[in-house]
Coordinates of C-alpha atoms in Angstrom, one line a residue:
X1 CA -62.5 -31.6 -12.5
X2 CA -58.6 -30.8 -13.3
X3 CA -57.2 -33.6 -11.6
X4 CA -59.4 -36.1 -13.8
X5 CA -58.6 -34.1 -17.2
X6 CA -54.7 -34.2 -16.3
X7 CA -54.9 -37.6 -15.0
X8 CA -57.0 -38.6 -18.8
X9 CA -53.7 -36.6 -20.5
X10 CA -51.8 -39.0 -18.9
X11 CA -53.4 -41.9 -19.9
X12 CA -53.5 -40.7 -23.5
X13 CA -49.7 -40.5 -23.8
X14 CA -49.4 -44.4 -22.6
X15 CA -49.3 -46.8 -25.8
X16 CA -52.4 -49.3 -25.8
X17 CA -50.6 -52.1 -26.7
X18 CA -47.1 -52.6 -25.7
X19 CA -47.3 -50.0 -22.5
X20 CA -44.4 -47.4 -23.6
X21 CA -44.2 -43.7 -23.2
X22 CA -42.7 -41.5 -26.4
X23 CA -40.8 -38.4 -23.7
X24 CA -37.6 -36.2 -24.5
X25 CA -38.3 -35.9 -28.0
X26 CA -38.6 -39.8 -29.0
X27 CA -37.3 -41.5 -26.2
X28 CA -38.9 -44.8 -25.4
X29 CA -39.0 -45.7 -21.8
X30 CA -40.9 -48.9 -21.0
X31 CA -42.6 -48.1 -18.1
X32 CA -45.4 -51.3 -16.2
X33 CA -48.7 -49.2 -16.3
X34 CA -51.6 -51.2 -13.5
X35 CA -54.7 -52.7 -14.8
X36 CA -57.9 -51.4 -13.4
X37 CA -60.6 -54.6 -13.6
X38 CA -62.1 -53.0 -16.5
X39 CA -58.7 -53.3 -18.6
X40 CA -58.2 -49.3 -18.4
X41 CA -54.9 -48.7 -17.5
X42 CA -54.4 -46.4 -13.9
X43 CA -52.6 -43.3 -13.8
X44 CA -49.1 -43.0 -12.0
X45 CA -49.3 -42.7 -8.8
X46 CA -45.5 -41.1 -8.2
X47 CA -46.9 -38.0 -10.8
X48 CA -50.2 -37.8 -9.3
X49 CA -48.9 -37.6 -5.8
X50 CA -46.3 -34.5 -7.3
X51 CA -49.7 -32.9 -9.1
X52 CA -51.5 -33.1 -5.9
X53 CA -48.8 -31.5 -4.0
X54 CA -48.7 -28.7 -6.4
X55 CA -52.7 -28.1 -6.5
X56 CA -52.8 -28.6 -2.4
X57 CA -50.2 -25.8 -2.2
X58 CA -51.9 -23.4 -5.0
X59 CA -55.4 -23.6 -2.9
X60 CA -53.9 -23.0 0.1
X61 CA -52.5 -19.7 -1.1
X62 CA -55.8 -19.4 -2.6
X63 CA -57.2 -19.7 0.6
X64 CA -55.2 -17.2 2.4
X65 CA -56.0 -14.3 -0.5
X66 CA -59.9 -14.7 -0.3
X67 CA -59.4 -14.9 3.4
X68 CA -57.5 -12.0 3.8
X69 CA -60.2 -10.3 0.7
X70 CA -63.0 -11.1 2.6
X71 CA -62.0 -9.5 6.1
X72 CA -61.0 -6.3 4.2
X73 CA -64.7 -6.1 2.3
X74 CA -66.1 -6.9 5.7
X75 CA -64.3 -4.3 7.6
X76 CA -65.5 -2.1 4.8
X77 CA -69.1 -2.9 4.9
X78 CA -69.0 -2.3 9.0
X79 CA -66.9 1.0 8.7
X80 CA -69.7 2.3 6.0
X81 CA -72.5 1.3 8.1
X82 CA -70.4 3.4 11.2
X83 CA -70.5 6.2 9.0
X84 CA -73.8 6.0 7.8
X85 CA -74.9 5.7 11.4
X86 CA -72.8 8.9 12.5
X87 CA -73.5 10.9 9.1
X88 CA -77.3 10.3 9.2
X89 CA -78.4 12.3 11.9
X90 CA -76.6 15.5 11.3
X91 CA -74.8 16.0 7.9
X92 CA -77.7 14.5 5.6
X93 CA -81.5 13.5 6.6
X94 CA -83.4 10.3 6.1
X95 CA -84.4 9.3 2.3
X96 CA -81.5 11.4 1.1
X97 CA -79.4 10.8 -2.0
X98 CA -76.1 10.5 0.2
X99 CA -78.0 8.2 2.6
X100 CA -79.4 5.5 -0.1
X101 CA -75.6 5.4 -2.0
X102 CA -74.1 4.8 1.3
X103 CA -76.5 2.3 1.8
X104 CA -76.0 0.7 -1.6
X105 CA -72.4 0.7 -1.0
X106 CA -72.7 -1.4 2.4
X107 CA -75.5 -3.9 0.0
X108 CA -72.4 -4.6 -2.6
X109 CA -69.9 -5.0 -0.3
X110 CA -72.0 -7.4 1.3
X111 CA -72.6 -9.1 -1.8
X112 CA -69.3 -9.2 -2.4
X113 CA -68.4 -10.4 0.9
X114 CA -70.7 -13.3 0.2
X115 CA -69.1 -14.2 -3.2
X116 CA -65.8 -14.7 -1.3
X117 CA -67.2 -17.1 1.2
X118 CA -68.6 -19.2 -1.4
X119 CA -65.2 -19.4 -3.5
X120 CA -63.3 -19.9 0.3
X121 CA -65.4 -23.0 1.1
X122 CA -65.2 -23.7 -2.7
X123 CA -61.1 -23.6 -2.7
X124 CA -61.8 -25.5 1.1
X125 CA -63.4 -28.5 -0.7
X126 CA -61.8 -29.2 -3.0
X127 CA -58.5 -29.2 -1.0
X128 CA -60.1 -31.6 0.8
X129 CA -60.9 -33.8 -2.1
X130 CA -57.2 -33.7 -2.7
X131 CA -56.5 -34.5 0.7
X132 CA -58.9 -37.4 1.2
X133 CA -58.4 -38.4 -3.0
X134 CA -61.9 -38.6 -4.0
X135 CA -63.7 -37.8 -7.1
X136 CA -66.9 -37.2 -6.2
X137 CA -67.2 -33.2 -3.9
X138 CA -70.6 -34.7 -2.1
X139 CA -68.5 -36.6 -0.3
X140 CA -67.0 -33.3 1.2
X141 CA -70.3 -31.9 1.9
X142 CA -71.0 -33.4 5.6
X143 CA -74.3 -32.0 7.3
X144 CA -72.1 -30.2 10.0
X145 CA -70.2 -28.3 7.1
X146 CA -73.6 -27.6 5.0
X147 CA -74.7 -26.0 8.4
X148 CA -71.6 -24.2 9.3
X149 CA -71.6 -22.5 5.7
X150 CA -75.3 -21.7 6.0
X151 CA -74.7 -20.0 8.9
X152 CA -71.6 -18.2 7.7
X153 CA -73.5 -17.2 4.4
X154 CA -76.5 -15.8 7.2
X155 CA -74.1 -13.7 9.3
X156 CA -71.9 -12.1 6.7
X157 CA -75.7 -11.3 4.7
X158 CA -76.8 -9.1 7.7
X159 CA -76.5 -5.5 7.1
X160 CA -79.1 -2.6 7.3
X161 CA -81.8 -1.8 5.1
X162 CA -84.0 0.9 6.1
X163 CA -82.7 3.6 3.9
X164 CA -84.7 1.9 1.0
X165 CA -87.9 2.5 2.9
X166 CA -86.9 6.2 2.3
X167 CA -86.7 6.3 -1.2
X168 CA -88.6 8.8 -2.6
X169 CA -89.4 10.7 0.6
X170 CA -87.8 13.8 0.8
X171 CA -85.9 15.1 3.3
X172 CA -87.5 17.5 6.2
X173 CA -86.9 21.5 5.0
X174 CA -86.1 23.6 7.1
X175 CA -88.5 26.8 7.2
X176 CA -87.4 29.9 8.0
X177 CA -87.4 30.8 11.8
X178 CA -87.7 26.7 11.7
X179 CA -84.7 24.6 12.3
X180 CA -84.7 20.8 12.3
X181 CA -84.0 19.6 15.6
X182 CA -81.2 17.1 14.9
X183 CA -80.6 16.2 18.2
X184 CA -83.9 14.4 18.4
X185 CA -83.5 12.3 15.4
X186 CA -83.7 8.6 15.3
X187 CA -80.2 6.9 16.3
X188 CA -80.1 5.6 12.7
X189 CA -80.6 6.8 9.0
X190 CA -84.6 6.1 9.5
X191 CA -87.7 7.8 9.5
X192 CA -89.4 7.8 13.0
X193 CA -92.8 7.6 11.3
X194 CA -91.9 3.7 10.6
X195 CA -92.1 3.3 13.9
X196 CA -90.2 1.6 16.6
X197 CA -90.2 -1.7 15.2
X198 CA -88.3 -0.7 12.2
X199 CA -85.8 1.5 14.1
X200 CA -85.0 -1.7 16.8
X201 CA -84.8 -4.1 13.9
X202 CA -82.0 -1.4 12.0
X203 CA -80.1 -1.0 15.3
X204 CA -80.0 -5.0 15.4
X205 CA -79.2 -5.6 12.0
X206 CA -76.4 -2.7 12.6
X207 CA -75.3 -4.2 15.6
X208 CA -75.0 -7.9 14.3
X209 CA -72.4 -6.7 11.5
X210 CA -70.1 -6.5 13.7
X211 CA -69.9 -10.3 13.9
X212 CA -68.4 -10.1 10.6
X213 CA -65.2 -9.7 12.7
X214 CA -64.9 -13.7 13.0
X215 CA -63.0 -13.4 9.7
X216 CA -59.9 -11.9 11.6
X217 CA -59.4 -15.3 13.9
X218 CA -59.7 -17.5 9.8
X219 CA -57.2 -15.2 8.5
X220 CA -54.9 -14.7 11.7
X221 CA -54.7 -18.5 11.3
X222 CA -54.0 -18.5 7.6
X223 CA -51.5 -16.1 7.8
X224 CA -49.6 -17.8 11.0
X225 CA -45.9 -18.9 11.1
X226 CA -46.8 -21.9 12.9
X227 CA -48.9 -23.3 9.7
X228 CA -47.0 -22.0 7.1
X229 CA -43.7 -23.2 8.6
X230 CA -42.8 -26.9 7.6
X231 CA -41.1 -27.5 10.7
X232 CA -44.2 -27.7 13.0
X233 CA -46.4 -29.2 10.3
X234 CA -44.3 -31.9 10.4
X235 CA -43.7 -32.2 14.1
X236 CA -47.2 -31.5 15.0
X237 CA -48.3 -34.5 12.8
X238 CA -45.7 -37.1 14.7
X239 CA -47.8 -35.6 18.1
X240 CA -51.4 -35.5 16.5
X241 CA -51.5 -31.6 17.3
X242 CA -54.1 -30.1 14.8
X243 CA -53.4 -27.0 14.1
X244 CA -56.4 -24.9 14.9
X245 CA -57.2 -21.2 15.8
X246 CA -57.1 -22.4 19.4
X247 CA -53.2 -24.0 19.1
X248 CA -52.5 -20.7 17.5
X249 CA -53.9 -18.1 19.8
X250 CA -51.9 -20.2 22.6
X251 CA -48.9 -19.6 21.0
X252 CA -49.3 -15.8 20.5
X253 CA -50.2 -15.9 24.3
X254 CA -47.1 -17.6 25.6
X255 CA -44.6 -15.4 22.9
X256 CA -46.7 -12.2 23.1
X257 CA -49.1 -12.1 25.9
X258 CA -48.8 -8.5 26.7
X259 CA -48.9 -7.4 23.4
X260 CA -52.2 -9.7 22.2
X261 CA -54.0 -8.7 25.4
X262 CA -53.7 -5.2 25.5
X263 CA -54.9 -5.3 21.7
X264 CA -58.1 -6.8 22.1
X265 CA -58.8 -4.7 25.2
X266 CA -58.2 -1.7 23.1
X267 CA -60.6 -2.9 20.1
X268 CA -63.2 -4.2 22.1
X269 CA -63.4 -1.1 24.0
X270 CA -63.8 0.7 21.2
X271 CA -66.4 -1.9 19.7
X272 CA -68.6 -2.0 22.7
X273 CA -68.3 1.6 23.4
X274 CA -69.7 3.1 19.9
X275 CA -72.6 -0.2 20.5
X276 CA -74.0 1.8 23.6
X277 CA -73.8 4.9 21.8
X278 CA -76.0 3.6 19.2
X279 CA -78.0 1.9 21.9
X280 CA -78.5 4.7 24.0
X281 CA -79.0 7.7 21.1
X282 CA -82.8 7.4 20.9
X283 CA -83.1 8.0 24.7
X284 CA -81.7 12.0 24.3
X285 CA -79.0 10.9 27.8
X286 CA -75.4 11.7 28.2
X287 CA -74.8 8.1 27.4
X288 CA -75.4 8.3 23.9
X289 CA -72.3 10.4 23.4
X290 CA -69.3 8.8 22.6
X291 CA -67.0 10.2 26.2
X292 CA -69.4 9.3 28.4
X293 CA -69.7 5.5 26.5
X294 CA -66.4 5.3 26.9
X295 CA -66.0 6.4 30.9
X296 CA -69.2 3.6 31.4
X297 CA -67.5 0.6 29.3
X298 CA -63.8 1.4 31.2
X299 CA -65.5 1.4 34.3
X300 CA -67.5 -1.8 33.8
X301 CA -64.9 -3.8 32.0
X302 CA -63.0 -2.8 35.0
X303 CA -65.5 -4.4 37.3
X304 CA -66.0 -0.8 39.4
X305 CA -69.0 0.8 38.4
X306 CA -69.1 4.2 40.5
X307 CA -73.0 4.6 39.4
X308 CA -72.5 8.0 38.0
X309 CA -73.5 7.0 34.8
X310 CA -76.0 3.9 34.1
X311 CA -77.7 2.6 30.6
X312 CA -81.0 3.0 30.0
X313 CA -82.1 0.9 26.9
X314 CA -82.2 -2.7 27.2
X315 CA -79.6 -3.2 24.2
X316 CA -77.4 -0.6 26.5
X317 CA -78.1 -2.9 29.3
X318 CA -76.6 -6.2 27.2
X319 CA -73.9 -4.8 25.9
X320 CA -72.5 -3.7 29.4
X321 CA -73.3 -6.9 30.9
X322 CA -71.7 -8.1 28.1
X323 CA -68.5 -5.9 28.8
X324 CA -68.4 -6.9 32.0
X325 CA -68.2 -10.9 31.6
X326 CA -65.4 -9.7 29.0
X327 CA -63.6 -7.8 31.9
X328 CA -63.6 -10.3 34.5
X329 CA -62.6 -13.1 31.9
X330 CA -59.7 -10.2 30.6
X331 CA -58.4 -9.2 34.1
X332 CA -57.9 -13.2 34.8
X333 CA -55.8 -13.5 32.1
X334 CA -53.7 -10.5 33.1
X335 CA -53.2 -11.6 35.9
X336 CA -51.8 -14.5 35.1
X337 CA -49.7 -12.8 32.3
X338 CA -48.5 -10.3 34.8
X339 CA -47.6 -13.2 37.1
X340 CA -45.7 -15.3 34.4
X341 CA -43.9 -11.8 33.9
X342 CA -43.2 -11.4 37.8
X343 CA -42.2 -15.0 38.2
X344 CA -38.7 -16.1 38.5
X345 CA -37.5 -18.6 36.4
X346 CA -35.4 -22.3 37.1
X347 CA -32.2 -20.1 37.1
X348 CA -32.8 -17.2 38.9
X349 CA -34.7 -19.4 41.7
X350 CA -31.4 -21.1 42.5
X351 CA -29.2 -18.5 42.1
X352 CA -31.6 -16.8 44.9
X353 CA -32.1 -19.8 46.7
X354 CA -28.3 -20.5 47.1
X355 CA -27.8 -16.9 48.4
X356 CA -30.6 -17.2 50.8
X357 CA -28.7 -20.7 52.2
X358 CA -25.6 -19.0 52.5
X359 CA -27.0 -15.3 54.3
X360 CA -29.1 -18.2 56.4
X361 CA -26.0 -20.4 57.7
X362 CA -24.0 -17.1 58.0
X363 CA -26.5 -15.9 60.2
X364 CA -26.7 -19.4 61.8
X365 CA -23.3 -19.2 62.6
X366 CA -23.8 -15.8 64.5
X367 CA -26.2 -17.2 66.4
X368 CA -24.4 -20.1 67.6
X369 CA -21.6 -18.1 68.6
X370 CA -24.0 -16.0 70.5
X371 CA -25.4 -18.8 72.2
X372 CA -21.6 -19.8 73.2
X373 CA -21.1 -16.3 74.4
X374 CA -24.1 -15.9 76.3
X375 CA -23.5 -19.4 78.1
X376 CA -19.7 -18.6 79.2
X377 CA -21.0 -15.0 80.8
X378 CA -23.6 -16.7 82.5
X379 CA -21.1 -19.5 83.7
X380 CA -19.0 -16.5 84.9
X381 CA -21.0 -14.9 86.6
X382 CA -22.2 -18.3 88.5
X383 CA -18.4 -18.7 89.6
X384 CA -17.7 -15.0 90.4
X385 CA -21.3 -15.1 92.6
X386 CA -21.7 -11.6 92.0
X387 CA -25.2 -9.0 91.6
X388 CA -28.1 -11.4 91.0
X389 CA -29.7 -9.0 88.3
X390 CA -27.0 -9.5 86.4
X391 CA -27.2 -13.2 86.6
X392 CA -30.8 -12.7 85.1
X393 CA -30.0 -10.0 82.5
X394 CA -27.6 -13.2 81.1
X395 CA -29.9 -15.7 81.5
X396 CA -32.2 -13.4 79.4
X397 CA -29.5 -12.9 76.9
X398 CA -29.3 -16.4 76.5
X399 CA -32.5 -17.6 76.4
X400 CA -33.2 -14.8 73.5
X401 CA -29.7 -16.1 71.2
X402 CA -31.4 -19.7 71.6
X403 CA -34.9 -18.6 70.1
X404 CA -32.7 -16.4 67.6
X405 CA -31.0 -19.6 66.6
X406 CA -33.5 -22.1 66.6
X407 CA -35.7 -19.7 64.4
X408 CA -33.0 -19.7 61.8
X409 CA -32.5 -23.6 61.9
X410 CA -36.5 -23.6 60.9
X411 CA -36.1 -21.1 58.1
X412 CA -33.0 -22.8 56.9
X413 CA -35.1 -25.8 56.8
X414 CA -37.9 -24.6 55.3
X415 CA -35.8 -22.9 52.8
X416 CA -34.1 -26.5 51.8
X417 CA -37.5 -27.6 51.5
X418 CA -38.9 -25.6 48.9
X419 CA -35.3 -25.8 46.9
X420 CA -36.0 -29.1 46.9
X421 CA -39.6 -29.0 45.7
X422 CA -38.2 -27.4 42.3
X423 CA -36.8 -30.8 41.3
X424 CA -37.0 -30.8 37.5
X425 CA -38.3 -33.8 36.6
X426 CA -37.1 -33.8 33.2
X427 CA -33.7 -33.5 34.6
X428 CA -34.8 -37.2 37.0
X429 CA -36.0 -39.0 34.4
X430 CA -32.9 -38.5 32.1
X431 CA -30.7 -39.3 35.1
X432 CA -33.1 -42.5 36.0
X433 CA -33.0 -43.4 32.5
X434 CA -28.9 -42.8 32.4
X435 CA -28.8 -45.0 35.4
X436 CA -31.0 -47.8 33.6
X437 CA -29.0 -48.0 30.5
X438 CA -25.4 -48.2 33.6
X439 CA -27.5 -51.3 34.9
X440 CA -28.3 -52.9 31.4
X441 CA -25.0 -52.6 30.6
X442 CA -23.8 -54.0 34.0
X443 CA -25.9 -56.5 33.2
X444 CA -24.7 -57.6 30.2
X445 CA -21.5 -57.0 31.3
X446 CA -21.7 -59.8 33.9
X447 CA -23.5 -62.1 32.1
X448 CA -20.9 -62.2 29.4
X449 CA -18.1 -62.6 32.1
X450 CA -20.5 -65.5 33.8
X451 CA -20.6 -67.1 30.3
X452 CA -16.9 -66.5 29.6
X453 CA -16.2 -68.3 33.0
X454 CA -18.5 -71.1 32.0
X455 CA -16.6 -71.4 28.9
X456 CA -13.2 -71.6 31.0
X457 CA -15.0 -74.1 33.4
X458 CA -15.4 -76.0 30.4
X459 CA -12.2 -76.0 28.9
X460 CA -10.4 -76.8 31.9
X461 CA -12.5 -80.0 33.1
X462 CA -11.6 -81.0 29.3
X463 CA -8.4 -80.3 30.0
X464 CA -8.4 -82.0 33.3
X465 CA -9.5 -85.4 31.5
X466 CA -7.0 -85.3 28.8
X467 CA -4.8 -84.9 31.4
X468 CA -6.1 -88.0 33.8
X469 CA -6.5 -90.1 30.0
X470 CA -2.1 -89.1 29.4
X471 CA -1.5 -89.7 33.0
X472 CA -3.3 -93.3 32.8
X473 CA -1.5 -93.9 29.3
X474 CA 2.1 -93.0 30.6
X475 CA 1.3 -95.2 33.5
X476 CA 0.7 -98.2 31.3
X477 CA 3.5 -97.9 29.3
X478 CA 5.9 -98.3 32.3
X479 CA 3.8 -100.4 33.8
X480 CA 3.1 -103.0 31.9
X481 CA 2.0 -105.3 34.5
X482 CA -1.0 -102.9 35.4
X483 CA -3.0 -104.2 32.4

């Protein structure tokens, strides 16, 4: 390992027998140099702390480059295979010389692909050997992580391979008068006489690339301010926050929700649309082209489903269920996004509120005098004993400006209510916590003055005897005959 040779460098500058260190051209600095049980002296553990800051930072930057290497050979392995699958059928034919280097090219990015996972989880041990300080990489190598890279290794290794059953077949020629009837090809670059176990197992295989695409959540994470910035490392590890994919996707949400949303609805239409074309292709229906996929995923994501259009394949059939649990999950969340938008916040809500109150007591006030108004025509027109229906149309009036003001006094109420509900409770607890430090202080305060008075208490009761003992003295000395 290179820790152990640097560390053995070390050890071979320190002198055996007096424990000194030759540095700066000659200068002796007497250094004390730990004993290991075996009388081999240990290296320094200031210098091997600074070395293992300095490798810790160079693989994680190692980290980060195959990450960010391994989604682009990824993407490149899937967007060959979406060619291949597009380009098969109608520029070149089965067992063609086009078809087999296209399919070569998607076997070496793959096997390049699977290179860089091997050096990530390489760089990803041994950071973890500097982490933990061990010697010995088994250590690192846990059953769950063996599994986790055996699956990894399994998934980024899946890419079609029927074009090598075509090798050596040539292509269908067209005779004259004959065309080839493209249109009733096989949905990929394979020969229908292989039969239908071969064709579902390439549209499978082609299918299952595209979980290649967990890459982009590693290298999102890699690439994030929140880990690379110090600041939250080192608050994050006073509040025992691990900083996973899960912590970061929550922050993108709550500083760009909008903006994170609408991109994966975009890309996962896409996805799952060109999925049922490739389903649906060997069925010769309208949903095998690429605008009606597109109409039958929008309308299923969207949870509509007009039943113009329908799949017909069973892999059709999973993939819009599929896009459908994706669409109700997806509309939830922008929902709530749009209702975070929509939402007022602490300052607005009392600026509103306090408007409300006073447009409420204004029209409060209104009312009351109403109700005043009302009652002195009616009292009025009791004295003046004049046409009874007018006695009633004011006894009406009044009975009305007394519902009118009642139902303000509830909405004002109500209003008051809900103003109160938005007590911050950070705001209480620094007030209750103010008012507890007032009452330690009061506290103190008195029991210093109690302490000061017992002090006082003291001194004068002292004072009081010396008093009573000079009182007694001067006594005796002009009495004498007291004694």
């Amino acid at each position: 390992m290179e820790m152990t040779t640097r560390n053995l460098h070390l050890d071979s500058k320190v002198d055996n027998c007096d424990g000194v260190i030759n540095r700066n051209g000659g200068d002796m600095t007497e250094i004390s140099v730990p004993l290991s049980h075996s009388g081999k002296r240990m290296p320094q553990i200031e210098g091997g702390n600074l070395y293992r800051l300095r490798d810790r930072k160079v693989l994680l930057e190692n980290k980060k480059c195959l990450c960010a290497w391994a989604l682009g050979t990824a993407l490149l392995g899937t967007l060959l295979m979406i060619l291949h699958a597009e380009l098969c059928p109608f520029i070149y034919q089965p067992g063609s010389r086009y078809a087999f280097i296209i399919n070569c090219s998607i076997s070496i990015s793959t096997g390049c692909l699977l290179i860089l996972i091997v050096a990530f989880h390489y760089k990803d041990i041994r950071l973890f050997i500097i982490d933990h300080n061990q010697v010995d990489w088994r250590i690192a190598m846990t059953s769950r992580r063996v599994l986790g890279i055996s699956l990894e290794l399994l998934v980024c290794a899946i890419h079609p391979v029927g074009t090598y059953w075509e090798v050596g077949i040539p292509a269908p020629i067209a005779r004259e008068g004959v065309e080839v009837n493209s249109s009733n090809s096989a949905p990929l670059c394979v020969s229908s006489r292989h039969g239908e176990v071969l064709l579902d197992t390439e549209l499978l295989l082609s299918a299952l690339m595209f979980l290649r695409l967990y890459l982009v959540h590693r290298t999102i994470l890699l690439h994030s301010k929140v880990l690379l910035s110090a600041s939250y490392r080192s608050i994050g590890s006073l509040n025992n926050i691990n900083f996973t994919f899960r912590f970061v996707l929550k922050v993108l949400m709550n500083k760009y929700p909008a903006r994170t949303l609408m991109v994966f609805i975009f890309l996962f239409w896409l996805i799952a649309s060109w999925m049922l074309t490739l389903c649906e292709r060997q069925t010769q229906e309208e949903t095998g082209r690429m605008d009606t996929a597109l109409w039958l995923i929008a309308i299923t994501f969207l949870t509509v489903g007009y039943g113009d259009v329908s799949p017909k394949t069973s892999c059709g059939k999973v993939v819009c269920l599929f896009t459908g649990v994706m669409g109700v999950a997806c509309t939830a969340m922008l929902v709530a996004v749009m209702t975070k938008k929509l939402a007022l916040n602490k300052g607005e809500k009392h600026v509103h509120f306090f408007m409300m109150d006073i447009q409420i007591s204004k029209r409060i006030r209104h009312a009351a005098a109403n109700v005043l108004r009302e009652c002195w025509l009616l009292h009025r027109t009791n004295l003046t004993k004049g046409n009874s229906g007018e006695h009633r149309r004011h006894q009406r009036c009044l009975l009305e400006a007394i519902r009118v003001f009642r139902h303000l006094r509830l909405k004002q109420r109500k209003l008051r209510d809900y103003a109160s509900e938005m007590v911050d409770l950070p705001k209480m607890q620094m007030i209750m916590c103010d008012l507890s430090a007032n009452w330690n202080n009061s506290y103190r305060e008195l029991e210093q003055r109690i302490i000061s008075m017992e002090q006082k208490l003291d001194e004068l009761s002292h004072c009081f005897q010396q008093t009573s003992e000079l009182l007694a003295q001067a006594l005796c000395y002009r009495n004498p005959e007291i004694r």
